[in-house]
Amino acid sequence: MKLPMILINFKTYLEALGENSVKLAKICKSVAEKYKINIAIAPESLDLSKVVSEVKIPVFAQHIDPIEKDGMHTGHILAENVKKIGASGTLINHSERRLELKEIEKCIEIAKKFGLVSVCCSESPEKSGVIAKFSPDFIAIEPPELIGTGIAVSTAKPEIITETIKKIHEVNSKVKVLCGAGITTGEDVRKALELGTVGILVASGVVKAENPEKILTEFAKVIKS
Ligand code: G3P
């Protein structure tokens, strides 16, 4: 995965569902191409296949379940199928889709088995240190209290990011760190990179923006600077 990475979680925001998912994905693609940066997206599960077929930028699932075999798992998301439809990776343990530690470990293992890039979310430096033992490709630190607030973790609580990077790298120096929660401006992105992350995980700051292209361009310019 090219770094830095901007990973945009579409969540279940109406602005990014159904036909809107494709529209937003195309905006992300055009900014990624124009500035030659890595913008990846995580559409809602029902839109995943459609979005993958419409844009050639990395597409992530928002979640996979800790199940390995096909069959009797009604309502679950099978990593094998996520891979089959052409997605590049998956979020694991998002704050809005928490898993038990054992399940996180299993999901990371399954993601590796099927060649999906794993971005595992974590709510604290301590938890990040524990998750790092499972060797996900990325850990995204997201303090839950800042998610969706527009108050960026990188600006408001920089010590959480530095502490998280420290805890992760004490255990596993190969795990790359993203930060998320409340990122809304280019300055928030600059701060995140200065603190040692390799990118951001963002949702409302882009999806709910009046002009997503404008804010993505602001992010892209910071990455290129
Ligand atoms: O997955 C991204 C996330 O939870 C942060 O959300 O809206 O604060 O960018 P937001």
PDB file of C-alpha atoms and ligand atoms in Angstrom:
ATOM      1  CA  MET A   1       0.000   0.000   0.000  1.00  0.00           C
ATOM      2  CA  LYS A   2       1.447   3.341  -1.047  1.00  0.00           C
ATOM      3  CA  LEU A   3       2.043   5.717   1.868  1.00  0.00           C
ATOM      4  CA  PRO A   4       0.887   8.088   3.200  1.00  0.00           C
ATOM      5  CA  MET A   5      -2.658   6.760   2.938  1.00  0.00           C
ATOM      6  CA  ILE A   6      -5.923   8.592   3.321  1.00  0.00           C
ATOM      7  CA  LEU A   7      -8.547   5.967   4.146  1.00  0.00           C
ATOM      8  CA  ILE A   8     -12.116   7.205   3.969  1.00  0.00           C
ATOM      9  CA  ASN A   9     -14.743   5.253   5.847  1.00  0.00           C
ATOM     10  CA  PHE A  10     -18.149   5.773   4.215  1.00  0.00           C
ATOM     11  CA  LYS A  11     -19.864   4.281   7.316  1.00  0.00           C
ATOM     12  CA  THR A  12     -23.621   4.242   6.671  1.00  0.00           C
ATOM     13  CA  TYR A  13     -23.918   7.919   5.865  1.00  0.00           C
ATOM     14  CA  LEU A  14     -26.661   8.510   3.301  1.00  0.00           C
ATOM     15  CA  GLU A  15     -24.278  10.825   1.443  1.00  0.00           C
ATOM     16  CA  ALA A  16     -22.171   7.741   0.677  1.00  0.00           C
ATOM     17  CA  LEU A  17     -24.737   4.980   0.177  1.00  0.00           C
ATOM     18  CA  GLY A  18     -25.993   3.364  -3.016  1.00  0.00           C
ATOM     19  CA  GLU A  19     -25.451   5.589  -6.061  1.00  0.00           C
ATOM     20  CA  ASN A  20     -23.798   8.151  -3.790  1.00  0.00           C
ATOM     21  CA  SER A  21     -21.090   5.626  -2.927  1.00  0.00           C
ATOM     22  CA  VAL A  22     -20.012   5.500  -6.557  1.00  0.00           C
ATOM     23  CA  LYS A  23     -20.152   9.293  -6.922  1.00  0.00           C
ATOM     24  CA  LEU A  24     -17.975   9.812  -3.861  1.00  0.00           C
ATOM     25  CA  ALA A  25     -15.621   7.002  -4.903  1.00  0.00           C
ATOM     26  CA  LYS A  26     -15.105   8.729  -8.268  1.00  0.00           C
ATOM     27  CA  ILE A  27     -14.275  12.020  -6.548  1.00  0.00           C
ATOM     28  CA  CYS A  28     -11.718  10.173  -4.390  1.00  0.00           C
ATOM     29  CA  LYS A  29     -10.234   8.546  -7.482  1.00  0.00           C
ATOM     30  CA  SER A  30      -9.932  11.804  -9.368  1.00  0.00           C
ATOM     31  CA  VAL A  31      -8.155  13.582  -6.466  1.00  0.00           C
ATOM     32  CA  ALA A  32      -5.897  10.538  -5.952  1.00  0.00           C
ATOM     33  CA  GLU A  33      -4.924  10.579  -9.622  1.00  0.00           C
ATOM     34  CA  LYS A  34      -4.493  14.330  -9.867  1.00  0.00           C
ATOM     35  CA  TYR A  35      -2.133  14.491  -6.871  1.00  0.00           C
ATOM     36  CA  LYS A  36      -0.686  10.982  -7.282  1.00  0.00           C
ATOM     37  CA  ILE A  37      -1.471  10.007  -3.712  1.00  0.00           C
ATOM     38  CA  ASN A  38      -3.087   6.971  -2.128  1.00  0.00           C
ATOM     39  CA  ILE A  39      -6.749   7.506  -1.301  1.00  0.00           C
ATOM     40  CA  ALA A  40      -8.467   4.307  -0.210  1.00  0.00           C
ATOM     41  CA  ILE A  41     -12.155   3.964   0.593  1.00  0.00           C
ATOM     42  CA  ALA A  42     -14.345   1.740   2.744  1.00  0.00           C
ATOM     43  CA  PRO A  43     -17.916   1.718   1.425  1.00  0.00           C
ATOM     44  CA  GLU A  44     -20.829   0.073   3.202  1.00  0.00           C
ATOM     45  CA  SER A  45     -20.872  -3.717   2.597  1.00  0.00           C
ATOM     46  CA  LEU A  46     -23.803  -3.731   0.173  1.00  0.00           C
ATOM     47  CA  ASP A  47     -22.006  -1.193  -2.029  1.00  0.00           C
ATOM     48  CA  LEU A  48     -18.604  -2.845  -1.922  1.00  0.00           C
ATOM     49  CA  SER A  49     -18.869  -4.904  -5.087  1.00  0.00           C
ATOM     50  CA  LYS A  50     -20.335  -2.051  -7.146  1.00  0.00           C
ATOM     51  CA  VAL A  51     -17.681   0.419  -6.000  1.00  0.00           C
ATOM     52  CA  VAL A  52     -14.842  -2.035  -6.695  1.00  0.00           C
ATOM     53  CA  SER A  53     -16.073  -2.421 -10.260  1.00  0.00           C
ATOM     54  CA  GLU A  54     -16.336   1.350 -10.813  1.00  0.00           C
ATOM     55  CA  VAL A  55     -13.037   2.725  -9.474  1.00  0.00           C
ATOM     56  CA  LYS A  56      -9.452   1.570  -9.543  1.00  0.00           C
ATOM     57  CA  ILE A  57      -8.355   2.795  -6.129  1.00  0.00           C
ATOM     58  CA  PRO A  58      -7.982   0.535  -3.076  1.00  0.00           C
ATOM     59  CA  VAL A  59     -11.368  -0.442  -1.665  1.00  0.00           C
ATOM     60  CA  PHE A  60     -11.723  -1.819   1.854  1.00  0.00           C
ATOM     61  CA  ALA A  61     -14.517  -3.673   3.621  1.00  0.00           C
ATOM     62  CA  GLN A  62     -15.691  -1.939   6.787  1.00  0.00           C
ATOM     63  CA  HIS A  63     -15.694  -5.241   8.679  1.00  0.00           C
ATOM     64  CA  ILE A  64     -15.079  -8.958   8.349  1.00  0.00           C
ATOM     65  CA  ASP A  65     -16.254 -11.642  10.730  1.00  0.00           C
ATOM     66  CA  PRO A  66     -13.882 -14.082  12.426  1.00  0.00           C
ATOM     67  CA  ILE A  67     -15.004 -16.987  10.280  1.00  0.00           C
ATOM     68  CA  GLU A  68     -12.865 -18.848   7.826  1.00  0.00           C
ATOM     69  CA  LYS A  69     -15.086 -21.335   6.124  1.00  0.00           C
ATOM     70  CA  ASP A  70     -18.024 -20.744   3.848  1.00  0.00           C
ATOM     71  CA  GLY A  71     -21.364 -22.184   4.858  1.00  0.00           C
ATOM     72  CA  MET A  72     -23.604 -21.681   7.847  1.00  0.00           C
ATOM     73  CA  HIS A  73     -22.886 -18.054   8.817  1.00  0.00           C
ATOM     74  CA  THR A  74     -26.042 -16.127   7.992  1.00  0.00           C
ATOM     75  CA  GLY A  75     -25.529 -12.373   8.097  1.00  0.00           C
ATOM     76  CA  HIS A  76     -21.751 -12.606   8.417  1.00  0.00           C
ATOM     77  CA  ILE A  77     -19.054 -11.119   6.188  1.00  0.00           C
ATOM     78  CA  LEU A  78     -16.616 -13.682   4.825  1.00  0.00           C
ATOM     79  CA  ALA A  79     -13.083 -12.417   4.139  1.00  0.00           C
ATOM     80  CA  GLU A  80     -12.734 -14.846   1.261  1.00  0.00           C
ATOM     81  CA  ASN A  81     -15.654 -13.234  -0.515  1.00  0.00           C
ATOM     82  CA  VAL A  82     -14.379  -9.721   0.207  1.00  0.00           C
ATOM     83  CA  LYS A  83     -11.184 -10.749  -1.564  1.00  0.00           C
ATOM     84  CA  LYS A  84     -13.064 -12.467  -4.371  1.00  0.00           C
ATOM     85  CA  ILE A  85     -15.027  -9.366  -5.311  1.00  0.00           C
ATOM     86  CA  GLY A  86     -11.761  -7.448  -5.644  1.00  0.00           C
ATOM     87  CA  ALA A  87     -11.397  -5.487  -2.416  1.00  0.00           C
ATOM     88  CA  SER A  88      -7.863  -4.704  -1.248  1.00  0.00           C
ATOM     89  CA  GLY A  89      -8.319  -4.826   2.491  1.00  0.00           C
ATOM     90  CA  THR A  90     -10.563  -4.541   5.478  1.00  0.00           C
ATOM     91  CA  LEU A  91     -11.144  -2.547   8.630  1.00  0.00           C
ATOM     92  CA  ILE A  92     -11.219  -4.713  11.737  1.00  0.00           C
ATOM     93  CA  ASN A  93     -12.609  -3.793  15.166  1.00  0.00           C
ATOM     94  CA  HIS A  94     -13.925  -0.374  14.217  1.00  0.00           C
ATOM     95  CA  SER A  95     -15.206   1.526  17.217  1.00  0.00           C
ATOM     96  CA  GLU A  96     -18.734   1.090  15.860  1.00  0.00           C
ATOM     97  CA  ARG A  97     -18.170  -2.651  15.240  1.00  0.00           C
ATOM     98  CA  ARG A  98     -16.081  -3.814  18.159  1.00  0.00           C
ATOM     99  CA  LEU A  99     -14.730  -7.367  18.456  1.00  0.00           C
ATOM    100  CA  GLU A 100     -13.301  -9.389  21.350  1.00  0.00           C
ATOM    101  CA  LEU A 101      -9.508  -9.702  21.415  1.00  0.00           C
ATOM    102  CA  LYS A 102      -9.659 -13.336  20.300  1.00  0.00           C
ATOM    103  CA  GLU A 103     -11.871 -12.317  17.378  1.00  0.00           C
ATOM    104  CA  ILE A 104      -9.500  -9.496  16.411  1.00  0.00           C
ATOM    105  CA  GLU A 105      -6.614 -11.954  16.340  1.00  0.00           C
ATOM    106  CA  LYS A 106      -8.625 -14.352  14.195  1.00  0.00           C
ATOM    107  CA  CYS A 107      -9.741 -11.626  11.767  1.00  0.00           C
ATOM    108  CA  ILE A 108      -6.143 -10.455  11.288  1.00  0.00           C
ATOM    109  CA  GLU A 109      -5.075 -14.042  10.638  1.00  0.00           C
ATOM    110  CA  ILE A 110      -7.885 -14.558   8.132  1.00  0.00           C
ATOM    111  CA  ALA A 111      -7.162 -11.242   6.381  1.00  0.00           C
ATOM    112  CA  LYS A 112      -3.552 -12.369   5.918  1.00  0.00           C
ATOM    113  CA  LYS A 113      -4.655 -15.771   4.667  1.00  0.00           C
ATOM    114  CA  PHE A 114      -6.801 -14.205   1.947  1.00  0.00           C
ATOM    115  CA  GLY A 115      -4.381 -11.425   1.050  1.00  0.00           C
ATOM    116  CA  LEU A 116      -6.373  -8.523   2.463  1.00  0.00           C
ATOM    117  CA  VAL A 117      -4.591  -5.521   3.961  1.00  0.00           C
ATOM    118  CA  SER A 118      -5.673  -5.302   7.603  1.00  0.00           C
ATOM    119  CA  VAL A 119      -6.400  -1.963   9.250  1.00  0.00           C
ATOM    120  CA  CYS A 120      -7.239  -2.719  12.833  1.00  0.00           C
ATOM    121  CA  CYS A 121      -8.819   0.064  14.872  1.00  0.00           C
ATOM    122  CA  SER A 122      -7.973   0.672  18.487  1.00  0.00           C
ATOM    123  CA  GLU A 123      -9.327   3.037  21.124  1.00  0.00           C
ATOM    124  CA  SER A 124      -6.197   3.534  23.245  1.00  0.00           C
ATOM    125  CA  PRO A 125      -2.403   3.283  23.290  1.00  0.00           C
ATOM    126  CA  GLU A 126      -2.595   0.281  25.655  1.00  0.00           C
ATOM    127  CA  LYS A 127      -5.018  -1.648  23.463  1.00  0.00           C
ATOM    128  CA  SER A 128      -2.870  -0.797  20.426  1.00  0.00           C
ATOM    129  CA  GLY A 129       0.120  -2.418  22.113  1.00  0.00           C
ATOM    130  CA  VAL A 130      -1.890  -5.597  22.646  1.00  0.00           C
ATOM    131  CA  ILE A 131      -3.220  -5.654  19.073  1.00  0.00           C
ATOM    132  CA  ALA A 132       0.290  -5.068  17.677  1.00  0.00           C
ATOM    133  CA  LYS A 133       1.202  -8.598  18.824  1.00  0.00           C
ATOM    134  CA  PHE A 134      -1.192  -9.948  16.206  1.00  0.00           C
ATOM    135  CA  SER A 135       0.754  -8.134  13.428  1.00  0.00           C
ATOM    136  CA  PRO A 136      -1.937  -6.304  11.492  1.00  0.00           C
ATOM    137  CA  ASP A 137      -0.610  -4.234   8.588  1.00  0.00           C
ATOM    138  CA  PHE A 138      -1.943  -1.046  10.182  1.00  0.00           C
ATOM    139  CA  ILE A 139      -3.381   0.021  13.509  1.00  0.00           C
ATOM    140  CA  ALA A 140      -5.665   3.063  13.384  1.00  0.00           C
ATOM    141  CA  ILE A 141      -5.829   4.874  16.706  1.00  0.00           C
ATOM    142  CA  GLU A 142      -9.249   6.454  17.168  1.00  0.00           C
ATOM    143  CA  PRO A 143     -10.304   7.808  20.563  1.00  0.00           C
ATOM    144  CA  PRO A 144     -14.066   7.100  20.482  1.00  0.00           C
ATOM    145  CA  GLU A 145     -15.010  10.340  22.226  1.00  0.00           C
ATOM    146  CA  LEU A 146     -13.649  12.388  19.294  1.00  0.00           C
ATOM    147  CA  ILE A 147     -15.214  10.383  16.465  1.00  0.00           C
ATOM    148  CA  GLY A 148     -17.616  12.525  14.441  1.00  0.00           C
ATOM    149  CA  THR A 149     -16.930  15.649  16.527  1.00  0.00           C
ATOM    150  CA  GLY A 150     -14.753  17.613  14.113  1.00  0.00           C
ATOM    151  CA  ILE A 151     -12.198  17.891  16.924  1.00  0.00           C
ATOM    152  CA  ALA A 152      -9.133  16.163  15.534  1.00  0.00           C
ATOM    153  CA  VAL A 153      -7.189  13.726  17.647  1.00  0.00           C
ATOM    154  CA  SER A 154      -3.946  14.909  16.038  1.00  0.00           C
ATOM    155  CA  THR A 155      -4.574  18.492  17.121  1.00  0.00           C
ATOM    156  CA  ALA A 156      -6.496  18.015  20.385  1.00  0.00           C
ATOM    157  CA  LYS A 157      -4.738  14.953  21.805  1.00  0.00           C
ATOM    158  CA  PRO A 158      -1.363  14.564  20.072  1.00  0.00           C
ATOM    159  CA  GLU A 159       0.047  12.706  23.083  1.00  0.00           C
ATOM    160  CA  ILE A 160      -2.350   9.831  22.398  1.00  0.00           C
ATOM    161  CA  ILE A 161      -0.794   9.371  18.972  1.00  0.00           C
ATOM    162  CA  THR A 162       2.809   9.518  20.132  1.00  0.00           C
ATOM    163  CA  GLU A 163       2.060   7.168  23.024  1.00  0.00           C
ATOM    164  CA  THR A 164       0.283   4.772  20.664  1.00  0.00           C
ATOM    165  CA  ILE A 165       3.187   4.698  18.215  1.00  0.00           C
ATOM    166  CA  LYS A 166       5.558   4.023  21.126  1.00  0.00           C
ATOM    167  CA  LYS A 167       3.435   1.184  22.540  1.00  0.00           C
ATOM    168  CA  ILE A 168       3.019  -0.419  19.119  1.00  0.00           C
ATOM    169  CA  HIS A 169       6.650  -0.226  18.117  1.00  0.00           C
ATOM    170  CA  GLU A 170       7.860  -1.604  21.466  1.00  0.00           C
ATOM    171  CA  VAL A 171       6.008  -4.757  20.490  1.00  0.00           C
ATOM    172  CA  ASN A 172       6.178  -4.826  16.696  1.00  0.00           C
ATOM    173  CA  SER A 173       8.061  -2.267  14.649  1.00  0.00           C
ATOM    174  CA  LYS A 174       6.501  -3.473  11.389  1.00  0.00           C
ATOM    175  CA  VAL A 175       2.985  -2.285  12.215  1.00  0.00           C
ATOM    176  CA  LYS A 176       2.190   1.049  10.574  1.00  0.00           C
ATOM    177  CA  VAL A 177       0.047   3.595  12.381  1.00  0.00           C
ATOM    178  CA  LEU A 178      -2.867   5.640  11.097  1.00  0.00           C
ATOM    179  CA  CYS A 179      -4.842   8.106  13.140  1.00  0.00           C
ATOM    180  CA  GLY A 180      -8.477   8.996  13.006  1.00  0.00           C
ATOM    181  CA  ALA A 181     -11.334  10.770  14.794  1.00  0.00           C
ATOM    182  CA  GLY A 182     -12.406  14.295  14.070  1.00  0.00           C
ATOM    183  CA  ILE A 183     -10.007  14.949  11.170  1.00  0.00           C
ATOM    184  CA  THR A 184     -11.479  17.793   9.131  1.00  0.00           C
ATOM    185  CA  THR A 185      -8.687  20.055   7.889  1.00  0.00           C
ATOM    186  CA  GLY A 186      -5.387  19.878   6.068  1.00  0.00           C
ATOM    187  CA  GLU A 187      -3.747  21.092   9.265  1.00  0.00           C
ATOM    188  CA  ASP A 188      -5.099  18.021  11.116  1.00  0.00           C
ATOM    189  CA  VAL A 189      -3.498  15.837   8.445  1.00  0.00           C
ATOM    190  CA  ARG A 190      -0.189  17.698   8.664  1.00  0.00           C
ATOM    191  CA  LYS A 191      -0.157  17.215  12.445  1.00  0.00           C
ATOM    192  CA  ALA A 192      -0.933  13.509  12.097  1.00  0.00           C
ATOM    193  CA  LEU A 193       2.012  12.993   9.735  1.00  0.00           C
ATOM    194  CA  GLU A 194       4.357  15.123  11.858  1.00  0.00           C
ATOM    195  CA  LEU A 195       3.530  12.961  14.866  1.00  0.00           C
ATOM    196  CA  GLY A 196       4.746   9.888  13.001  1.00  0.00           C
ATOM    197  CA  THR A 197       1.640   8.305  11.524  1.00  0.00           C
ATOM    198  CA  VAL A 198       1.574   7.143   7.917  1.00  0.00           C
ATOM    199  CA  GLY A 199      -1.850   8.536   7.198  1.00  0.00           C
ATOM    200  CA  ILE A 200      -5.387   9.046   8.404  1.00  0.00           C
ATOM    201  CA  LEU A 201      -8.681   7.236   8.753  1.00  0.00           C
ATOM    202  CA  VAL A 202     -11.486   9.740   8.235  1.00  0.00           C
ATOM    203  CA  ALA A 203     -15.252   9.722   7.744  1.00  0.00           C
ATOM    204  CA  SER A 204     -17.524  12.703   8.432  1.00  0.00           C
ATOM    205  CA  GLY A 205     -14.899  15.330   7.566  1.00  0.00           C
ATOM    206  CA  VAL A 206     -15.082  14.127   3.955  1.00  0.00           C
ATOM    207  CA  VAL A 207     -18.400  12.291   3.579  1.00  0.00           C
ATOM    208  CA  LYS A 208     -20.496  15.007   5.243  1.00  0.00           C
ATOM    209  CA  ALA A 209     -18.516  17.913   3.807  1.00  0.00           C
ATOM    210  CA  GLU A 210     -20.425  20.340   1.597  1.00  0.00           C
ATOM    211  CA  ASN A 211     -17.697  19.867  -0.993  1.00  0.00           C
ATOM    212  CA  PRO A 212     -15.793  16.579  -0.474  1.00  0.00           C
ATOM    213  CA  GLU A 213     -13.521  17.289  -3.437  1.00  0.00           C
ATOM    214  CA  LYS A 214     -12.394  20.557  -1.870  1.00  0.00           C
ATOM    215  CA  ILE A 215     -11.489  19.001   1.465  1.00  0.00           C
ATOM    216  CA  LEU A 216      -9.777  16.022  -0.183  1.00  0.00           C
ATOM    217  CA  THR A 217      -7.748  18.447  -2.276  1.00  0.00           C
ATOM    218  CA  GLU A 218      -6.735  20.244   0.919  1.00  0.00           C
ATOM    219  CA  PHE A 219      -5.593  16.892   2.395  1.00  0.00           C
ATOM    220  CA  ALA A 220      -3.785  15.970  -0.830  1.00  0.00           C
ATOM    221  CA  LYS A 221      -1.856  19.242  -0.934  1.00  0.00           C
ATOM    222  CA  VAL A 222      -0.593  18.650   2.601  1.00  0.00           C
ATOM    223  CA  ILE A 223       0.549  15.152   1.658  1.00  0.00           C
ATOM    224  CA  LYS A 224       2.366  16.487  -1.405  1.00  0.00           C
ATOM    225  CA  SER A 225       3.976  19.372   0.500  1.00  0.00           C
TER     226      SER A 225
HETATM  227  O1  G3P B   1     -13.491   5.315  10.718  1.00  0.00           O
HETATM  228  C1  G3P B   1     -13.318   6.680  10.798  1.00  0.00           C
HETATM  229  C2  G3P B   1     -13.813   7.254  12.027  1.00  0.00           C
HETATM  230  O2  G3P B   1     -14.428   6.495  12.969  1.00  0.00           O
HETATM  231  C3  G3P B   1     -13.579   8.661  12.307  1.00  0.00           C
HETATM  232  O3  G3P B   1     -14.779   9.284  12.023  1.00  0.00           O
HETATM  233  O4  G3P B   1     -16.203  11.135  11.408  1.00  0.00           O
HETATM  234  O5  G3P B   1     -14.467  11.443  13.176  1.00  0.00           O
HETATM  235  O6  G3P B   1     -13.778  11.191  10.794  1.00  0.00           O
HETATM  236  P1  G3P B   1     -14.789  10.867  11.840  1.00  0.00           P
END
